[in-house]
Tab-separated table of C-alpha atoms in Angstrom:
chain	number	residue	atom	x	y	z
A	759	MET	CA	-22.805	13.373	3.631
A	760	PRO	CA	-19.586	15.531	5.169
A	761	TRP	CA	-16.142	13.791	5.420
A	762	ILE	CA	-14.976	12.858	8.640
A	763	ARG	CA	-11.880	12.410	10.372
A	764	ARG	CA	-10.654	12.333	13.733
A	765	ASP	CA	-7.274	12.217	15.705
A	766	ILE	CA	-6.543	8.926	17.484
A	767	THR	CA	-4.151	8.257	19.712
A	768	LEU	CA	-2.962	5.305	20.559
A	769	ARG	CA	-0.778	4.395	24.002
A	770	PRO	CA	2.780	3.341	23.474
A	771	ARG	CA	3.234	-0.654	22.800
A	772	PRO	CA	5.892	-2.432	22.268
A	773	ARG	CA	7.944	-3.507	19.271
A	774	GLY	CA	6.115	-5.594	17.293
A	775	PHE	CA	2.642	-6.707	15.756
A	776	HIS	CA	-0.453	-5.723	17.917
A	777	LEU	CA	-3.890	-5.714	16.632
A	778	ILE	CA	-6.225	-2.546	17.118
A	779	THR	CA	-8.984	-2.296	14.950
A	780	GLY	CA	-11.801	-2.518	18.344
A	781	GLU	CA	-9.772	0.777	19.182
A	782	ILE	CA	-10.324	1.751	16.477
A	783	VAL	CA	-14.155	1.401	15.053
A	784	GLU	CA	-14.958	2.718	19.213
A	785	ALA	CA	-12.193	5.850	17.983
A	786	VAL	CA	-14.973	7.112	14.915
A	787	PRO	CA	-18.434	7.067	15.851
A	788	GLU	CA	-19.399	8.147	12.486
A	789	LEU	CA	-18.806	4.994	11.688
A	790	ARG	CA	-22.380	3.898	12.446
A	791	ALA	CA	-23.665	6.309	9.533
A	792	VAL	CA	-21.500	5.182	5.800
A	793	ARG	CA	-24.495	2.536	4.487
A	794	VAL	CA	-21.242	2.400	2.073
A	795	GLY	CA	-17.839	4.651	1.486
A	796	LEU	CA	-14.713	3.651	2.805
A	797	ALA	CA	-12.444	4.769	5.619
A	798	HIS	CA	-8.595	5.805	5.739
A	799	LEU	CA	-6.755	5.094	8.639
A	800	PHE	CA	-2.827	7.198	8.413
A	801	ILE	CA	-0.183	6.520	10.969
A	802	ARG	CA	1.581	10.029	11.114
A	803	HIS	CA	5.086	8.631	11.429
A	804	THR	CA	8.011	7.012	9.677
A	805	SER	CA	9.016	3.676	11.834
A	806	ALA	CA	5.961	2.242	12.653
A	807	SER	CA	2.895	1.268	10.280
A	808	LEU	CA	-0.228	-0.474	9.523
A	809	THR	CA	-1.408	-3.599	7.676
A	810	LEU	CA	-4.675	-6.023	7.405
A	811	ASN	CA	-3.652	-9.449	8.589
A	812	GLU	CA	-4.990	-12.400	10.578
A	813	ASN	CA	-7.226	-11.356	13.617
A	814	ALA	CA	-7.271	-14.463	15.667
A	815	SER	CA	-3.701	-16.587	16.094
A	816	PRO	CA	-1.326	-14.329	18.197
A	817	ASP	CA	1.009	-16.585	16.599
A	818	VAL	CA	0.868	-14.897	13.290
A	819	ARG	CA	1.772	-11.979	14.973
A	820	ARG	CA	4.967	-12.997	16.638
A	821	ASP	CA	6.011	-14.810	13.982
A	822	PHE	CA	5.644	-11.270	11.135
A	823	GLU	CA	8.243	-9.666	13.896
A	824	THR	CA	10.410	-12.831	14.027
A	825	TRP	CA	10.777	-12.945	9.923
A	826	PHE	CA	10.947	-8.785	9.327
A	827	ASN	CA	13.893	-8.694	12.318
A	828	ALA	CA	15.587	-11.262	9.904
A	829	ALA	CA	14.487	-9.357	6.984
A	830	VAL	CA	15.931	-6.016	7.522
A	831	PRO	CA	17.827	-6.929	10.262
A	832	GLU	CA	19.395	-4.326	12.657
A	833	GLN	CA	23.331	-5.703	12.191
A	834	PHE	CA	23.003	-5.475	8.180
A	835	GLY	CA	26.720	-4.623	7.153
A	836	GLY	CA	25.478	-1.120	5.075
A	837	TRP	CA	23.546	1.041	7.303
A	838	THR	CA	25.065	4.248	7.954
A	839	HIS	CA	21.977	6.455	9.180
A	840	THR	CA	23.209	4.371	12.715
A	841	LEU	CA	22.641	7.952	14.908
A	842	GLU	CA	18.813	7.521	16.176
A	843	GLY	CA	20.550	3.801	18.078
A	844	PRO	CA	20.471	-0.261	16.396
A	845	ASP	CA	16.451	0.150	15.389
A	846	ASP	CA	16.244	2.906	13.565
A	847	MET	CA	16.860	2.637	10.149
A	848	PRO	CA	15.153	-0.875	10.109
A	849	ALA	CA	12.537	0.568	11.623
A	850	HIS	CA	12.251	2.721	8.949
A	851	ILE	CA	12.216	0.046	6.176
A	852	LYS	CA	9.588	-2.083	7.717
A	853	ALA	CA	7.884	0.350	7.241
A	854	SER	CA	8.313	1.216	4.002
A	855	LEU	CA	7.261	-2.077	3.365
A	856	LEU	CA	4.146	-2.395	5.615
A	857	GLY	CA	2.494	1.185	4.977
A	858	PRO	CA	1.574	3.938	6.765
A	859	SER	CA	-2.265	3.421	5.124
A	860	LEU	CA	-5.178	1.230	4.911
A	861	THR	CA	-8.201	1.919	2.415
A	862	LEU	CA	-10.700	-0.356	4.237
A	863	PRO	CA	-14.501	-1.219	2.873
A	864	VAL	CA	-17.550	0.978	4.570
A	865	ALA	CA	-20.964	-1.296	4.521
A	866	ASP	CA	-23.773	-0.638	6.848
A	867	GLY	CA	-22.328	1.026	9.938
A	868	ARG	CA	-18.399	-0.746	9.788
A	869	LEU	CA	-15.267	-1.524	8.595
A	870	ASP	CA	-15.958	-4.360	5.913
A	871	LEU	CA	-13.466	-6.603	6.881
A	872	GLY	CA	-13.443	-10.768	5.752
A	873	THR	CA	-13.809	-12.796	7.983
A	874	TRP	CA	-10.335	-13.384	9.753
A	875	GLN	CA	-8.882	-10.173	8.383
A	876	GLY	CA	-7.588	-7.204	10.796
A	877	VAL	CA	-5.989	-3.632	11.515
A	878	TYR	CA	-2.451	-4.667	12.698
A	879	LEU	CA	0.024	-2.229	14.063
A	880	CYS	CA	3.137	-2.428	13.425
A	881	GLU	CA	5.722	-0.902	16.149
A	882	HIS	CA	8.996	-1.029	14.519
A	883	ARG	CA	10.827	1.057	17.444
A	884	ASP	CA	12.094	-0.101	20.786
A	885	ALA	CA	10.759	2.768	22.523
A	886	GLY	CA	8.179	4.149	20.206
A	887	GLY	CA	5.715	6.166	22.579
A	888	PRO	CA	1.809	6.633	21.994
A	889	ARG	CA	1.312	6.850	17.988
A	890	SER	CA	-0.803	8.862	15.978
A	891	LEU	CA	-3.627	8.680	13.397
A	892	THR	CA	-5.276	10.487	11.091
A	893	VAL	CA	-8.621	8.331	9.875
A	894	THR	CA	-10.497	10.263	7.484
A	895	ILE	CA	-14.203	8.310	5.938
A	896	ASN	CA	-16.622	9.638	2.882
A	897	GLY	CA	-19.349	7.029	1.678
A	898	ASP	CA	-22.900	8.046	1.164
A	899	THR	CA	-25.373	7.417	4.511
A	900	GLY	CA	-28.293	5.666	2.228
A	901	THR	CA	-30.458	8.694	3.729
A	902	GLY	CA	-31.298	10.550	1.305
A	903	GLY	CA	-32.731	7.097	0.120
B	957	MET	CA	-22.589	10.701	-8.176
B	958	PRO	CA	-23.750	8.036	-5.235
B	959	TRP	CA	-20.991	5.483	-4.947
B	960	ILE	CA	-20.449	2.114	-6.446
B	961	ARG	CA	-19.543	-1.251	-4.921
B	962	ARG	CA	-19.957	-4.599	-6.170
B	963	ASP	CA	-18.789	-8.430	-4.871
B	964	ILE	CA	-16.464	-10.273	-6.640
B	965	THR	CA	-15.209	-14.018	-6.798
B	966	LEU	CA	-12.715	-14.938	-8.349
B	967	ARG	CA	-12.752	-18.419	-9.659
B	968	PRO	CA	-9.564	-20.310	-7.643
B	969	ARG	CA	-5.586	-20.096	-9.681
B	970	PRO	CA	-2.660	-21.904	-8.442
B	971	ARG	CA	-0.123	-20.464	-5.855
B	972	GLY	CA	1.274	-17.175	-8.063
B	973	PHE	CA	1.045	-14.425	-9.817
B	974	HIS	CA	-2.345	-13.921	-12.366
B	975	LEU	CA	-3.224	-10.716	-14.069
B	976	ILE	CA	-6.977	-9.676	-13.177
B	977	THR	CA	-7.478	-6.244	-15.051
B	978	GLY	CA	-10.414	-7.015	-17.391
B	979	GLU	CA	-11.832	-9.955	-15.076
B	980	ILE	CA	-11.799	-6.309	-11.923
B	981	VAL	CA	-12.740	-4.364	-15.587
B	982	GLU	CA	-16.125	-6.778	-17.156
B	983	ALA	CA	-17.680	-6.897	-13.517
B	984	VAL	CA	-18.126	-3.308	-13.293
B	985	PRO	CA	-19.641	-2.175	-15.575
B	986	GLU	CA	-20.998	1.486	-13.451
B	987	LEU	CA	-16.867	2.025	-14.116
B	988	ARG	CA	-18.310	3.556	-17.951
B	989	ALA	CA	-19.998	6.280	-16.690
B	990	VAL	CA	-17.099	8.196	-14.696
B	991	ARG	CA	-16.025	10.979	-15.631
B	992	VAL	CA	-12.591	11.072	-12.846
B	993	GLY	CA	-12.663	9.511	-9.597
B	994	LEU	CA	-11.025	6.446	-7.796
B	995	ALA	CA	-11.735	3.007	-7.836
B	996	HIS	CA	-10.189	1.110	-4.516
B	997	LEU	CA	-10.628	-3.049	-5.166
B	998	PHE	CA	-9.764	-5.145	-1.389
B	999	ILE	CA	-9.599	-8.335	-1.238
B	1000	ARG	CA	-10.676	-10.365	1.313
B	1001	HIS	CA	-8.311	-12.484	2.617
B	1002	THR	CA	-5.321	-13.194	4.786
B	1003	SER	CA	-3.098	-14.944	2.586
B	1004	ALA	CA	-3.602	-13.437	-1.053
B	1005	SER	CA	-3.198	-9.832	-1.853
B	1006	LEU	CA	-3.009	-7.579	-5.113
B	1007	THR	CA	-0.352	-5.316	-6.551
B	1008	LEU	CA	-0.088	-3.682	-9.320
B	1009	ASN	CA	2.554	-4.468	-12.091
B	1010	GLU	CA	4.005	-5.241	-15.643
B	1011	ASN	CA	1.596	-6.685	-17.460
B	1012	ALA	CA	2.540	-8.628	-21.063
B	1013	SER	CA	5.357	-10.442	-19.959
B	1014	PRO	CA	4.742	-13.786	-18.441
B	1015	ASP	CA	8.119	-14.562	-17.040
B	1016	VAL	CA	7.745	-11.628	-15.024
B	1017	ARG	CA	5.125	-12.753	-12.748
B	1018	ARG	CA	6.849	-15.814	-12.868
B	1019	ASP	CA	9.587	-13.825	-11.351
B	1020	PHE	CA	8.075	-13.331	-7.916
B	1021	GLU	CA	6.638	-16.347	-7.345
B	1022	THR	CA	11.021	-16.873	-7.686
B	1023	TRP	CA	12.040	-14.409	-5.629
B	1024	PHE	CA	8.673	-14.368	-2.925
B	1025	ASN	CA	9.327	-17.456	-2.736
B	1026	ALA	CA	13.360	-16.974	-1.833
B	1027	ALA	CA	12.535	-13.991	0.355
B	1028	VAL	CA	9.503	-16.006	2.519
B	1029	PRO	CA	10.629	-19.647	2.560
B	1030	GLU	CA	9.026	-22.546	3.820
B	1031	GLN	CA	11.842	-23.857	5.269
B	1032	PHE	CA	12.398	-20.443	7.377
B	1033	GLY	CA	13.724	-21.568	10.977
B	1034	GLY	CA	11.501	-18.493	12.867
B	1035	TRP	CA	7.829	-19.506	12.212
B	1036	THR	CA	5.700	-21.027	15.024
B	1037	HIS	CA	2.161	-21.156	12.880
B	1038	THR	CA	2.976	-24.275	11.416
B	1039	LEU	CA	-0.888	-25.981	12.338
B	1040	GLU	CA	-2.428	-25.506	8.796
B	1041	GLY	CA	0.733	-26.265	6.785
B	1042	PRO	CA	4.161	-24.914	5.274
B	1043	ASP	CA	2.290	-22.322	2.888
B	1044	ASP	CA	0.423	-21.047	5.193
B	1045	MET	CA	2.522	-18.501	7.130
B	1046	PRO	CA	4.485	-17.083	4.578
B	1047	ALA	CA	1.718	-16.113	2.615
B	1048	HIS	CA	1.150	-14.349	5.610
B	1049	ILE	CA	3.793	-12.122	5.778
B	1050	LYS	CA	3.740	-12.236	2.029
B	1051	ALA	CA	0.476	-11.022	1.596
B	1052	SER	CA	1.771	-8.068	3.574
B	1053	LEU	CA	4.098	-6.654	1.754
B	1054	LEU	CA	2.174	-6.880	-1.389
B	1055	GLY	CA	-1.406	-4.964	0.694
B	1056	PRO	CA	-4.603	-5.702	0.946
B	1057	SER	CA	-5.617	-3.662	-1.796
B	1058	LEU	CA	-4.609	-1.049	-4.927
B	1059	THR	CA	-7.095	2.529	-5.123
B	1060	LEU	CA	-6.186	2.893	-9.124
B	1061	PRO	CA	-7.160	6.032	-11.052
B	1062	VAL	CA	-11.025	6.269	-13.529
B	1063	ALA	CA	-11.086	8.341	-16.304
B	1064	ASP	CA	-13.633	8.652	-18.820
B	1065	GLY	CA	-14.808	5.689	-17.832
B	1066	ARG	CA	-12.233	3.457	-17.709
B	1067	LEU	CA	-9.893	2.064	-15.445
B	1068	ASP	CA	-6.125	4.656	-15.858
B	1069	LEU	CA	-3.028	2.912	-15.450
B	1070	GLY	CA	0.029	3.545	-17.188
B	1071	THR	CA	0.310	1.405	-20.767
B	1072	TRP	CA	2.113	-0.888	-18.377
B	1073	GLN	CA	0.403	-2.065	-15.551
B	1074	GLY	CA	-1.935	-4.921	-14.761
B	1075	VAL	CA	-3.542	-5.920	-11.810
B	1076	TYR	CA	-1.809	-9.129	-10.327
B	1077	LEU	CA	-4.346	-11.481	-7.827
B	1078	CYS	CA	-1.477	-13.046	-5.496
B	1079	GLU	CA	-2.078	-16.253	-4.984
B	1080	HIS	CA	0.077	-17.142	-1.732
B	1081	ARG	CA	-1.502	-21.274	-1.124
B	1082	ASP	CA	-1.158	-23.594	-2.683
B	1083	ALA	CA	-4.689	-24.500	-2.642
B	1084	GLY	CA	-6.713	-20.830	-1.929
B	1085	GLY	CA	-9.733	-22.006	-3.310
B	1086	PRO	CA	-12.075	-19.006	-4.249
B	1087	ARG	CA	-11.068	-15.528	-3.864
B	1088	SER	CA	-13.294	-12.388	-2.887
B	1089	LEU	CA	-13.211	-9.021	-3.942
B	1090	THR	CA	-14.517	-5.684	-2.955
B	1091	VAL	CA	-14.621	-3.260	-5.200
B	1092	THR	CA	-15.960	0.594	-4.062
B	1093	ILE	CA	-16.049	3.523	-7.028
B	1094	ASN	CA	-16.961	6.859	-6.445
B	1095	GLY	CA	-16.453	9.898	-8.427
B	1096	ASP	CA	-17.653	12.605	-10.924
B	1097	THR	CA	-19.837	11.354	-13.258
B	1098	GLY	CA	-19.450	14.855	-15.692
B	1099	THR	CA	-23.870	14.882	-16.725
B	1100	GLY	CA	-23.534	18.363	-13.753
B	1101	GLY	CA	-21.311	19.718	-16.552
C	1480	MET	CA	-16.607	20.179	-4.340
C	1481	PRO	CA	-16.047	18.294	-7.903
C	1482	TRP	CA	-12.564	15.849	-8.129
C	1483	ILE	CA	-9.601	17.494	-8.715
C	1484	ARG	CA	-7.054	15.398	-10.884
C	1485	ARG	CA	-3.900	16.571	-12.224
C	1486	ASP	CA	-1.215	14.881	-14.548
C	1487	ILE	CA	2.509	16.181	-13.459
C	1488	THR	CA	6.224	14.468	-14.751
C	1489	LEU	CA	8.968	13.813	-12.817
C	1490	ARG	CA	11.445	15.122	-14.048
C	1491	PRO	CA	15.106	12.069	-14.479
C	1492	ARG	CA	16.664	11.291	-11.231
C	1493	PRO	CA	19.002	8.954	-11.004
C	1494	ARG	CA	18.817	5.406	-9.862
C	1495	GLY	CA	17.674	6.299	-5.768
C	1496	PHE	CA	15.071	7.059	-3.421
C	1497	HIS	CA	14.187	11.006	-3.378
C	1498	LEU	CA	12.136	13.760	-1.366
C	1499	ILE	CA	9.729	15.066	-3.672
C	1500	THR	CA	7.389	16.051	-1.467
C	1501	GLY	CA	7.217	20.123	-3.035
C	1502	GLU	CA	6.998	19.701	-6.081
C	1503	ILE	CA	3.910	17.498	-5.933
C	1504	VAL	CA	2.293	20.302	-3.561
C	1505	GLU	CA	3.125	23.074	-6.274
C	1506	ALA	CA	2.061	21.085	-8.755
C	1507	VAL	CA	-1.635	21.136	-7.564
C	1508	PRO	CA	-2.555	24.751	-6.487
C	1509	GLU	CA	-6.136	22.927	-6.300
C	1510	LEU	CA	-5.263	21.540	-2.843
C	1511	ARG	CA	-5.245	24.848	-0.909
C	1512	ALA	CA	-8.936	24.980	-1.133
C	1513	VAL	CA	-9.759	21.641	0.098
C	1514	ARG	CA	-10.376	22.110	4.126
C	1515	VAL	CA	-10.484	18.130	4.829
C	1516	GLY	CA	-10.620	15.491	2.202
C	1517	LEU	CA	-7.469	13.035	0.504
C	1518	ALA	CA	-5.149	13.054	-1.869
C	1519	HIS	CA	-4.491	10.210	-4.282
C	1520	LEU	CA	-0.734	10.335	-5.758
C	1521	PHE	CA	-0.468	6.954	-8.480
C	1522	ILE	CA	2.610	6.334	-10.405
C	1523	ARG	CA	3.033	4.886	-14.193
C	1524	HIS	CA	4.526	3.050	-14.516
C	1525	THR	CA	6.356	-0.820	-13.278
C	1526	SER	CA	9.486	-0.044	-12.065
C	1527	ALA	CA	9.065	2.900	-10.161
C	1528	SER	CA	7.461	3.623	-7.172
C	1529	LEU	CA	5.984	6.270	-3.856
C	1530	THR	CA	6.659	5.954	-0.135
C	1531	LEU	CA	6.764	7.387	2.143
C	1532	ASN	CA	9.453	7.536	4.817
C	1533	GLU	CA	11.767	10.090	7.235
C	1534	ASN	CA	12.391	13.696	5.252
C	1535	ALA	CA	15.164	14.423	7.261
C	1536	SER	CA	18.258	12.613	6.570
C	1537	PRO	CA	19.836	12.351	2.902
C	1538	ASP	CA	21.827	9.111	4.848
C	1539	VAL	CA	18.395	7.144	5.368
C	1540	ARG	CA	17.584	7.682	2.058
C	1541	ARG	CA	21.387	6.177	0.950
C	1542	ASP	CA	20.101	3.515	3.257
C	1543	PHE	CA	16.709	3.032	1.234
C	1544	GLU	CA	19.382	1.880	-1.729
C	1545	THR	CA	21.793	-0.123	-0.272
C	1546	TRP	CA	18.928	-2.669	1.897
C	1547	PHE	CA	16.619	-3.459	-1.070
C	1548	ASN	CA	19.965	-4.356	-3.564
C	1549	ALA	CA	21.116	-6.291	-0.890
C	1550	ALA	CA	17.188	-7.683	-1.235
C	1551	VAL	CA	16.063	-7.892	-4.254
C	1552	PRO	CA	19.860	-8.184	-6.032
C	1553	GLU	CA	20.108	-7.669	-9.653
C	1554	GLN	CA	23.003	-11.486	-9.329
C	1555	PHE	CA	19.814	-12.845	-7.872
C	1556	GLY	CA	19.812	-17.225	-9.416
C	1557	GLY	CA	16.356	-17.004	-10.436
C	1558	TRP	CA	15.168	-14.418	-12.880
C	1559	THR	CA	13.889	-15.438	-16.174
C	1560	HIS	CA	12.786	-12.138	-17.595
C	1561	THR	CA	16.444	-10.531	-18.429
C	1562	LEU	CA	16.402	-8.990	-21.978
C	1563	GLU	CA	15.360	-6.003	-20.486
C	1564	GLY	CA	19.043	-6.031	-18.441
C	1565	PRO	CA	19.833	-6.907	-15.205
C	1566	ASP	CA	18.175	-3.812	-13.147
C	1567	ASP	CA	15.334	-3.675	-14.785
C	1568	MET	CA	13.452	-7.301	-12.682
C	1569	PRO	CA	14.743	-6.270	-9.720
C	1570	ALA	CA	13.248	-2.739	-10.202
C	1571	HIS	CA	9.773	-4.713	-10.652
C	1572	ILE	CA	9.718	-5.927	-6.985
C	1573	LYS	CA	11.383	-3.139	-5.735
C	1574	ALA	CA	8.500	-1.091	-7.187
C	1575	SER	CA	5.784	-3.863	-5.299
C	1576	LEU	CA	6.654	-4.089	-1.873
C	1577	LEU	CA	7.068	-0.057	-2.074
C	1578	GLY	CA	3.694	0.175	-4.675
C	1579	PRO	CA	2.703	2.675	-6.598
C	1580	SER	CA	0.481	4.989	-5.085
C	1581	LEU	CA	0.322	6.828	-1.834
C	1582	THR	CA	-3.562	8.702	-0.272
C	1583	LEU	CA	-2.669	11.085	2.501
C	1584	PRO	CA	-4.440	13.462	4.337
C	1585	VAL	CA	-5.292	16.851	3.196
C	1586	ALA	CA	-6.206	19.747	5.506
C	1587	ASP	CA	-7.086	23.343	5.542
C	1588	GLY	CA	-5.486	23.383	2.296
C	1589	ARG	CA	-2.466	21.046	2.281
C	1590	LEU	CA	-0.705	17.633	2.595
C	1591	ASP	CA	-1.389	16.503	6.783
C	1592	LEU	CA	1.580	14.555	7.216
C	1593	GLY	CA	2.941	13.444	10.207
C	1594	THR	CA	6.464	16.023	11.078
C	1595	TRP	CA	8.795	13.661	9.716
C	1596	GLN	CA	7.067	12.115	6.858
C	1597	GLY	CA	7.579	13.028	3.168
C	1598	VAL	CA	6.851	11.461	-0.166
C	1599	TYR	CA	9.695	9.815	-1.307
C	1600	LEU	CA	10.325	8.603	-5.137
C	1601	CYS	CA	11.546	5.382	-5.705
C	1602	GLU	CA	13.344	6.122	-8.867
C	1603	HIS	CA	14.840	1.794	-9.250
C	1604	ARG	CA	16.100	1.606	-13.150
C	1605	ASP	CA	19.461	3.256	-14.197
C	1606	ALA	CA	17.684	5.346	-16.558
C	1607	GLY	CA	14.502	5.365	-15.623
C	1608	GLY	CA	13.287	8.587	-17.866
C	1609	PRO	CA	10.629	10.950	-17.061
C	1610	ARG	CA	8.849	9.800	-14.615
C	1611	SER	CA	4.056	10.395	-15.096
C	1612	LEU	CA	2.480	10.965	-11.418
C	1613	THR	CA	-1.437	10.975	-11.620
C	1614	VAL	CA	-2.770	13.037	-8.408
C	1615	THR	CA	-6.151	12.989	-7.349
C	1616	ILE	CA	-8.301	15.203	-4.532
C	1617	ASN	CA	-11.970	14.814	-3.128
C	1618	GLY	CA	-12.813	16.444	0.059
C	1619	ASP	CA	-14.632	19.659	1.378
C	1620	THR	CA	-13.850	23.149	0.933
C	1621	GLY	CA	-15.538	24.092	3.533
C	1622	THR	CA	-17.515	26.737	1.427
C	1623	GLY	CA	-21.318	25.278	3.052
C	1624	GLY	CA	-19.941	26.100	6.670
């Protein structure tokens, strides 16, 4: 099958962790034709990131925000890159700890995640604005057999 | 070549870091036909993860467990998601810090890792039970030339 | 298109975070033929890693080094794997926090990164020596239409 590529713009979200699985699936209808393959989600920023975690309890996402703020504090004495505001340098570190991309199995036309897995947009800035994602998919369509 | 997909169930392991490279290679005999390509390992859970690290000294894996327990402590005052036990919320954070997947080069029919690299199953729960992995492989078989 | 694979040796760098985007692009001229696809960068070591972050201010890379040294300190009381020097065990942990690989979109013959994104070599040892990378690329060339 030909490679599929889609650019998605996510609306601005408040700082924190947000479940976006459904939004991504809706934005890539070509997914439905893939029998077995991989989907690559890539965020085009250095102060927001993507991760996969629990898709049920909102308190899990809240606790993510609490822990990351404690682990990478704005008040850390070592920052020298402070020109872009106190939330900027912590956002860069958090983004690298979580990573800019996810590669996910695709099966029978859908993202083939575990029962409790969902895609999080991790917004590390106070006012990050809209965020751009690139989704790239390759796989077998199964039409050949 | 057609895409290869295999689902693997790993037996329950105690909380900690476990070397599973050999087990994965044995479970995917189709790997041997790939001349150049990529293997994607994906764990279908949010409280266990995969990483690549030193495949020789067991004390490295023990030190991983010690450091992660100190960095993401059960006694952290900020947890609100405590219903599933004190080890649950730290397990979710650790799982996202390390990540649910690895994409690894394949060459001449084998996982093409560095000399000291091995695949770790990172079990973050006290009693995580069996863990499900999905392995997806694509590449050239070289039979065409 | 056939899969592309290139092995690259990076010259020794001091401990810290180093921008290597240009060096990688120059080492893989085959990239220019790819219309849409993915490039996988893989570091063959367990005490150095790869991440994507801000490509402009050198102070961001310096602050990465400062934060990671504070978060994973050489003086941490829990280390038992100390035979290879005080910088070794922290290097292993940092390498897994950041990860050994990056999967990046390719479009119209180039790495298709966000405006501010660059590839960092994260050298976690005091004297890590030369580092080996394997780059694997697959995609559509578009010559078929």
